Short mmCIF file of C-alpha atoms and ligand atoms in Angstrom, two decimals:
data_model
loop_
_atom_site.label_atom_id
_atom_site.label_comp_id
_atom_site.label_asym_id
_atom_site.label_seq_id
_atom_site.Cartn_x
_atom_site.Cartn_y
_atom_site.Cartn_z
CA UNK A 1 -58.51 -64.01 -205.78
CA UNK A 2 -59.18 -67.07 -205.14
CA UNK A 3 -62.36 -65.89 -203.21
CA UNK A 4 -63.50 -63.87 -205.64
CA UNK A 5 -63.79 -66.19 -208.27
CA UNK A 6 -65.01 -68.67 -205.93
CA UNK A 7 -68.30 -66.18 -205.38
CA UNK A 8 -68.18 -65.30 -208.92
CA UNK A 9 -68.77 -69.22 -209.70
CA UNK A 10 -71.51 -69.95 -206.91
CA UNK A 11 -73.35 -66.51 -208.42
CA UNK A 12 -73.31 -68.02 -212.33
CA UNK A 13 -74.12 -71.37 -211.12
CA UNK A 14 -77.65 -70.02 -209.13
CA UNK A 15 -78.26 -67.21 -211.57
CA UNK A 16 -77.37 -68.15 -215.22
CA UNK A 17 -76.91 -72.27 -214.66
CA UNK A 18 -72.97 -71.60 -215.53
CA UNK A 19 -70.41 -74.48 -214.66
CA UNK A 20 -68.03 -72.85 -213.37
CA UNK A 21 -64.75 -74.14 -212.00
CA UNK A 22 -63.02 -71.18 -210.16
CA UNK A 23 -59.92 -72.09 -211.61
CA UNK A 24 -60.72 -71.69 -215.13
CA UNK A 25 -62.34 -67.82 -214.01
CA UNK A 26 -60.14 -65.03 -215.13
CA UNK A 27 -61.14 -61.32 -213.62
CA UNK A 28 -60.89 -58.78 -215.77
CA UNK A 29 -61.16 -55.07 -216.54
CA UNK A 30 -64.86 -55.49 -217.80
CA UNK A 31 -65.80 -57.64 -220.36
CA UNK A 32 -64.17 -55.03 -223.03
CA UNK A 33 -60.52 -56.96 -221.29
CA UNK A 34 -61.56 -60.23 -221.61
CA UNK A 35 -62.45 -59.41 -225.50
CA UNK A 36 -59.19 -58.13 -225.87
CA UNK A 37 -57.29 -61.01 -224.29
CA UNK A 38 -59.67 -63.59 -226.09
CA UNK A 39 -59.07 -61.75 -228.96
CA UNK A 40 -54.99 -61.79 -228.74
CA UNK A 41 -55.24 -65.64 -227.23
CA UNK A 42 -57.80 -66.59 -230.61
CA UNK A 43 -55.75 -64.38 -233.09
CA UNK A 44 -55.39 -67.25 -235.90
CA UNK A 45 -58.73 -68.40 -235.49
CA UNK A 46 -61.30 -67.31 -237.75
CA UNK A 47 -63.65 -65.56 -235.38
CA UNK A 48 -67.15 -64.19 -236.15
CA UNK A 49 -68.92 -61.64 -234.33
CA UNK A 50 -73.05 -60.76 -234.98
CA UNK A 51 -73.86 -58.55 -237.47
CA UNK A 52 -74.86 -55.77 -236.11
CA UNK A 53 -72.93 -56.17 -233.14
CA UNK A 54 -71.49 -54.22 -230.18
CA UNK A 55 -69.20 -52.08 -232.36
CA UNK A 56 -66.82 -51.09 -229.37
CA UNK A 57 -66.10 -55.19 -229.73
CA UNK A 58 -65.67 -55.06 -233.23
CA UNK A 59 -62.76 -52.15 -232.71
CA UNK A 60 -61.31 -53.92 -230.15
CA UNK A 61 -60.84 -57.41 -231.95
CA UNK A 62 -59.35 -55.34 -234.97
CA UNK A 63 -56.84 -53.74 -232.90
CA UNK A 64 -55.87 -57.02 -231.48
CA UNK A 65 -55.25 -58.12 -235.08
CA UNK A 66 -58.73 -60.36 -235.16
CA UNK A 67 -60.88 -59.11 -238.29
CA UNK A 68 -64.27 -60.22 -237.43
CA UNK A 69 -66.33 -62.52 -240.06
CA UNK A 70 -69.88 -60.62 -239.70
CA UNK A 71 -72.82 -63.02 -239.39
CA UNK A 72 -76.41 -61.89 -239.77
CA UNK A 73 -78.94 -61.20 -237.01
CA UNK A 74 -82.85 -61.84 -237.47
CA UNK A 75 -85.26 -61.87 -235.36
CA UNK A 76 -84.37 -64.99 -233.53
CA UNK A 77 -81.03 -63.92 -233.49
CA UNK A 78 -78.16 -64.92 -235.35
CA UNK A 79 -78.20 -66.80 -238.03
CA UNK A 80 -76.21 -70.33 -237.27
CA UNK A 81 -76.33 -71.73 -240.94
CA UNK A 82 -74.53 -68.32 -242.21
CA UNK A 83 -72.36 -68.92 -239.24
CA UNK A 84 -71.62 -72.47 -240.12
CA UNK A 85 -70.92 -71.55 -243.92
CA UNK A 86 -69.00 -68.39 -243.00
CA UNK A 87 -65.80 -70.33 -242.19
CA UNK A 88 -65.29 -69.22 -238.84
CA UNK A 89 -64.37 -71.23 -236.18
CA UNK A 90 -65.18 -69.18 -233.44
CA UNK A 91 -68.04 -66.76 -232.61
CA UNK A 92 -68.70 -64.06 -230.56
CA UNK A 93 -72.48 -63.74 -229.74
CA UNK A 94 -75.33 -62.18 -227.31
CA UNK A 95 -77.88 -64.84 -226.94
CA UNK A 96 -79.54 -63.18 -223.99
CA UNK A 97 -80.28 -60.14 -225.76
CA UNK A 98 -78.35 -59.51 -228.69
CA UNK A 99 -76.63 -56.05 -228.95
CA UNK A 100 -78.04 -53.90 -230.29
CA UNK A 101 -81.28 -55.46 -231.47
CA UNK A 102 -82.56 -56.39 -228.10
CA UNK A 103 -83.55 -60.19 -229.65
CA UNK A 104 -83.35 -63.53 -227.76
CA UNK A 105 -81.52 -66.35 -229.04
CA UNK A 106 -84.72 -68.22 -229.98
CA UNK A 107 -84.46 -72.15 -228.80
CA UNK A 108 -84.11 -73.74 -232.00
CA UNK A 109 -81.29 -71.79 -232.57
CA UNK A 110 -80.07 -72.27 -229.45
CA UNK A 111 -80.18 -75.58 -230.07
CA UNK A 112 -77.82 -75.07 -233.32
CA UNK A 113 -75.46 -72.80 -232.02
CA UNK A 114 -74.66 -75.60 -229.65
CA UNK A 115 -74.44 -78.57 -232.48
CA UNK A 116 -72.11 -75.79 -234.13
CA UNK A 117 -70.29 -75.71 -231.11
CA UNK A 118 -69.77 -79.35 -230.08
CA UNK A 119 -68.75 -79.94 -233.45
CA UNK A 120 -65.58 -78.71 -232.49
CA UNK A 121 -66.19 -74.85 -232.78
CA UNK A 122 -65.85 -72.17 -229.69
CA UNK A 123 -68.28 -70.15 -228.46
CA UNK A 124 -67.68 -66.26 -226.69
CA UNK A 125 -71.13 -65.75 -224.91
CA UNK A 126 -71.58 -62.22 -223.96
CA UNK A 127 -74.10 -62.09 -221.06
CA UNK A 128 -73.65 -58.70 -220.51
CA UNK A 129 -76.80 -57.77 -219.51
CA UNK A 130 -78.80 -60.71 -218.53
CA UNK A 131 -79.51 -59.80 -215.12
CA UNK A 132 -82.24 -57.72 -216.71
CA UNK A 133 -85.09 -59.53 -218.11
CA UNK A 134 -88.58 -57.98 -217.23
CA UNK A 135 -91.28 -60.52 -218.39
CA UNK A 136 -90.10 -63.59 -217.59
CA UNK A 137 -86.67 -65.30 -215.78
CA UNK A 138 -83.64 -64.63 -218.43
CA UNK A 139 -83.04 -67.81 -220.51
CA UNK A 140 -80.05 -70.02 -219.42
CA UNK A 141 -76.93 -69.15 -219.97
CA UNK A 142 -75.09 -71.44 -223.16
CA UNK A 143 -71.79 -72.06 -221.03
CA UNK A 144 -73.92 -74.69 -218.84
CA UNK A 145 -74.74 -76.30 -221.93
CA UNK A 146 -71.51 -77.38 -223.03
CA UNK A 147 -68.64 -75.65 -220.68
CA UNK A 148 -65.94 -76.96 -222.90
CA UNK A 149 -67.01 -75.30 -225.78
CA UNK A 150 -68.08 -72.14 -224.56
CA UNK A 151 -66.39 -68.92 -223.05
CA UNK A 152 -68.60 -67.38 -220.70
CA UNK A 153 -68.01 -63.38 -220.59
CA UNK A 154 -69.98 -61.11 -218.19
CA UNK A 155 -69.39 -58.10 -216.02
CA UNK A 156 -70.40 -55.98 -213.21
CA UNK A 157 -70.74 -52.71 -215.42
CA UNK A 158 -74.42 -53.24 -215.95
CA UNK A 159 -75.24 -53.90 -212.35
CA UNK A 160 -73.18 -51.50 -210.01
CA UNK A 161 -71.00 -49.31 -212.31
CA UNK A 162 -69.38 -49.46 -215.72
CA UNK A 163 -66.45 -47.52 -214.18
CA UNK A 164 -65.95 -50.19 -211.45
CA UNK A 165 -64.24 -52.40 -214.52
CA UNK A 166 -64.64 -55.90 -212.91
CA UNK A 167 -65.83 -58.69 -215.12
CA UNK A 168 -65.09 -62.21 -215.65
CA UNK A 169 -64.29 -65.27 -218.02
CA UNK A 170 -65.27 -68.67 -217.75
CA UNK A 171 -62.83 -70.64 -219.58
CA UNK A 172 -63.00 -74.02 -221.04
CA UNK A 173 -59.88 -76.00 -219.57
CA UNK A 174 -57.80 -75.82 -223.31
CA UNK A 175 -57.83 -71.93 -223.50
CA UNK A 176 -57.53 -71.07 -219.42
CA UNK A 177 -53.59 -71.56 -219.35
CA UNK A 178 -53.72 -69.27 -222.49
CA UNK A 179 -56.00 -66.69 -221.09
CA UNK A 180 -54.44 -66.44 -217.73
CA UNK A 181 -50.81 -66.05 -219.23
CA UNK A 182 -52.32 -63.00 -221.40
CA UNK A 183 -53.83 -61.39 -218.51
CA UNK A 184 -51.19 -61.59 -216.29
CA UNK A 185 -49.10 -59.79 -219.52
CA UNK A 186 -51.46 -57.52 -219.60
CA UNK A 187 -51.23 -55.96 -216.19
CA UNK A 188 -50.25 -58.95 -213.58
CA UNK A 189 -53.86 -58.95 -212.10
CA UNK A 190 -56.95 -56.24 -211.36
CA UNK A 191 -57.27 -54.21 -208.20
CA UNK A 192 -57.63 -56.74 -205.40
CA UNK A 193 -58.94 -54.44 -202.99
CA UNK A 194 -62.19 -54.20 -205.78
CA UNK A 195 -62.03 -58.15 -205.89
CA UNK A 196 -62.08 -58.41 -202.06
CA UNK A 197 -65.58 -55.51 -201.95
CA UNK A 198 -67.04 -57.53 -204.92
CA UNK A 199 -66.40 -60.80 -203.01
CA UNK A 200 -67.85 -59.22 -199.81
CA UNK A 201 -70.87 -58.13 -202.02
CA UNK A 202 -71.67 -61.22 -203.58
CA UNK A 203 -71.18 -63.60 -200.33
CA UNK A 204 -73.30 -61.40 -198.23
CA UNK A 205 -76.44 -61.80 -200.48
CA UNK A 206 -76.29 -57.85 -200.93
CA UNK A 207 -75.86 -58.14 -205.10
CA UNK A 208 -78.78 -60.18 -205.06
CA UNK A 209 -80.65 -57.92 -203.29
CA UNK A 210 -79.65 -54.77 -205.00
CA UNK A 211 -80.36 -56.72 -208.17
CA UNK A 212 -84.06 -56.77 -207.17
CA UNK A 213 -84.39 -53.55 -206.40
CA UNK A 214 -82.33 -52.20 -209.69
CA UNK A 215 -84.88 -54.80 -211.76
CA UNK A 216 -88.02 -52.93 -210.48
CA UNK A 217 -86.25 -49.35 -211.35
CA UNK A 218 -85.10 -50.25 -214.71
CA UNK A 219 -88.22 -51.86 -215.40
CA UNK A 220 -90.11 -48.77 -214.60
CA UNK A 221 -87.91 -46.67 -216.81
CA UNK A 222 -88.64 -48.97 -219.70
CA UNK A 223 -91.98 -48.44 -219.32
CA UNK A 224 -91.56 -44.54 -219.01
CA UNK A 225 -89.54 -44.88 -222.00
CA UNK A 226 -91.96 -46.87 -224.22
CA UNK A 227 -94.84 -44.66 -223.04
CA UNK A 228 -93.11 -41.64 -224.21
CA UNK A 229 -92.24 -42.92 -227.45
CA UNK A 230 -95.49 -43.95 -228.30
CA UNK A 231 -96.98 -40.49 -227.34
CA UNK A 232 -93.76 -38.23 -228.73
CA UNK A 233 -92.02 -40.39 -231.59
CA UNK A 234 -94.28 -42.73 -232.86
CA UNK A 235 -92.33 -42.96 -236.17
CA UNK A 236 -89.86 -45.20 -233.83
CA UNK A 237 -90.52 -48.87 -233.92
CA UNK A 238 -89.37 -50.56 -230.51
CA UNK A 239 -86.98 -54.14 -231.18
CA UNK A 240 -86.44 -56.73 -228.75
CA UNK A 241 -87.33 -58.38 -225.86
CA UNK A 242 -88.49 -56.61 -222.55
CA UNK A 243 -84.84 -56.70 -221.00
CA UNK A 244 -81.64 -54.70 -220.34
CA UNK A 245 -81.06 -51.08 -219.95
CA UNK A 246 -81.37 -49.62 -223.25
CA UNK A 247 -83.97 -50.01 -226.07
CA UNK A 248 -83.14 -50.00 -229.81
CA UNK A 249 -85.45 -48.06 -231.73
CA UNK A 250 -85.97 -48.06 -235.81
CA UNK A 251 -87.47 -45.89 -238.24
CA UNK A 252 -89.27 -45.97 -241.70
CA UNK A 253 -86.09 -45.65 -244.48
CA UNK A 254 -87.46 -42.17 -245.14
CA UNK A 255 -87.27 -40.54 -242.00
CA UNK A 256 -84.76 -38.03 -241.38
CA UNK A 257 -82.61 -39.36 -239.24
CA UNK A 258 -79.55 -37.52 -239.57
CA UNK A 259 -81.91 -34.19 -238.81
CA UNK A 260 -82.92 -35.92 -235.86
CA UNK A 261 -79.16 -36.70 -234.62
CA UNK A 262 -78.23 -33.00 -235.00
CA UNK A 263 -81.27 -31.85 -233.04
CA UNK A 264 -80.94 -34.24 -230.58
CA UNK A 265 -77.29 -32.59 -230.05
CA UNK A 266 -79.04 -29.53 -230.03
CA UNK A 267 -81.62 -30.01 -227.31
CA UNK A 268 -78.51 -32.09 -225.20
CA UNK A 269 -80.49 -35.49 -225.83
CA UNK A 270 -77.88 -38.09 -226.07
CA UNK A 271 -79.19 -40.72 -228.59
CA UNK A 272 -76.60 -43.17 -230.76
CA UNK A 273 -77.36 -44.33 -234.23
CA UNK A 274 -77.49 -47.94 -234.63
CA UNK A 275 -75.21 -47.41 -237.98
CA UNK A 276 -72.18 -48.27 -236.62
CA UNK A 277 -72.79 -51.29 -235.25
CA UNK A 278 -72.71 -52.37 -238.70
CA UNK A 279 -69.83 -53.84 -240.35
CA UNK A 280 -71.20 -51.95 -243.52
CA UNK A 281 -72.78 -48.92 -241.74
CA UNK A 282 -73.61 -47.09 -244.97
CA UNK A 283 -76.31 -50.20 -245.62
CA UNK A 284 -77.79 -49.88 -242.27
CA UNK A 285 -81.40 -50.00 -241.49
CA UNK A 286 -82.20 -46.30 -239.46
CA UNK A 287 -82.45 -47.02 -235.65
CA UNK A 288 -80.99 -45.66 -232.81
CA UNK A 289 -79.55 -46.62 -229.59
CA UNK A 290 -81.68 -45.35 -226.37
CA UNK A 291 -80.35 -45.62 -222.90
CA UNK A 292 -82.23 -45.21 -220.01
CA UNK A 293 -80.46 -46.88 -216.81
CA UNK A 294 -79.33 -43.48 -215.38
CA UNK A 295 -82.39 -41.51 -215.97
CA UNK A 296 -85.48 -40.71 -214.04
CA UNK A 297 -88.88 -41.47 -215.28
CA UNK A 298 -89.41 -37.77 -215.79
CA UNK A 299 -86.15 -37.25 -217.58
CA UNK A 300 -86.97 -39.74 -219.99
CA UNK A 301 -90.37 -38.12 -220.76
CA UNK A 302 -88.91 -34.76 -220.89
CA UNK A 303 -86.13 -36.13 -223.14
CA UNK A 304 -88.50 -37.96 -225.90
CA UNK A 305 -90.68 -34.37 -225.60
CA UNK A 306 -87.65 -32.45 -226.61
CA UNK A 307 -87.00 -34.86 -229.57
CA UNK A 308 -90.37 -34.36 -231.07
CA UNK A 309 -89.78 -31.05 -231.28
CA UNK A 310 -88.13 -32.17 -234.24
CA UNK A 311 -91.03 -34.14 -235.76
CA UNK A 312 -93.33 -31.16 -235.14
CA UNK A 313 -91.45 -28.98 -236.95
CA UNK A 314 -90.61 -31.11 -239.66
CA UNK A 315 -94.68 -31.98 -240.45
CA UNK A 316 -95.44 -28.06 -240.47
C1 PLP B 401 -72.46 -55.73 -225.63
C2 PLP B 401 -72.11 -55.75 -224.53
N1 PLP B 401 -70.84 -56.27 -224.07
C3 PLP B 401 -70.16 -55.72 -222.95
C4 PLP B 401 -70.51 -54.54 -222.19
C5 PLP B 401 -69.78 -54.29 -221.02
O1 PLP B 401 -68.27 -53.97 -220.85
P1 PLP B 401 -67.47 -53.52 -219.98
O2 PLP B 401 -67.62 -54.90 -218.94
O3 PLP B 401 -66.07 -53.98 -220.82
O4 PLP B 401 -68.02 -52.61 -219.06
C6 PLP B 401 -71.21 -53.43 -222.89
C7 PLP B 401 -71.44 -52.23 -222.49
O5 PLP B 401 -72.04 -51.63 -222.93
C8 PLP B 401 -72.06 -54.20 -223.95
O6 PLP B 401 -73.18 -53.22 -224.45
#
């Protein structure tokens, strides 16, 4: 729907500094389908991915015939020197809030990545949760700095609901035709009714109002999680910026993480080991992903306290 693409272009320009021509926006079934369609379109292009990175994206690329080249992350984000020497011609990256470590790409790295892109490479910018930055305004999108070299990808999964399956791609002109064709061949287009409703939500200003509310709510939940971890799981070190709707925590090498994960299952607290985000899970540092978006502050406190039952037992 053109109306939806115009509303998304306006929203991304206002909030992310993106330069989006509605003609070059494709509405997808979430970022998931965007990654699949880009994988299909770029099948013969050597494509890099952050390591660690979102495990689901690695699987989706593989399913679409692309074996992503792993590029390491450090506390400034993706290692652009390693990317440049990897042989990759494109990269899938999460610069505003690295998934899963939560690191924000540093200013020197942003410059280096944009230089790499302008030298004829392609950056796929997964901006999956940039709406949620709690300590300052979020960094702007990379796409606004080099619209011809960056594919911008986002969705309503973190802002409204993952079940909606509404996402968007802002494409450089040279890729638009191929990706539009891939989307049409995949499903002849997403639900028009959902797109009309989403456009109305954006145009009416209700989406912005909703985000202002949710930012406060999630910030309180994040604070509750930090407090509970400090109280009940002091072995956990929190990584990354004050942003998003998940935390990544790291444990010392000697910490019996497998036992904690087994205990978590038993007491019905959902935690996700970070190992599967690594290209080589066996070499991953010990860590967990903890989501807090759909929990109240008291549920968060109760959940972490339940996990700590394990720590107490371990120490006695
Ligand atoms: C790194 C990353 N990108 C994107 C998404 C959103 O995917 P989708 O829009 O398909 O729900 C997620 C959701 O968990 C994610 O973790």
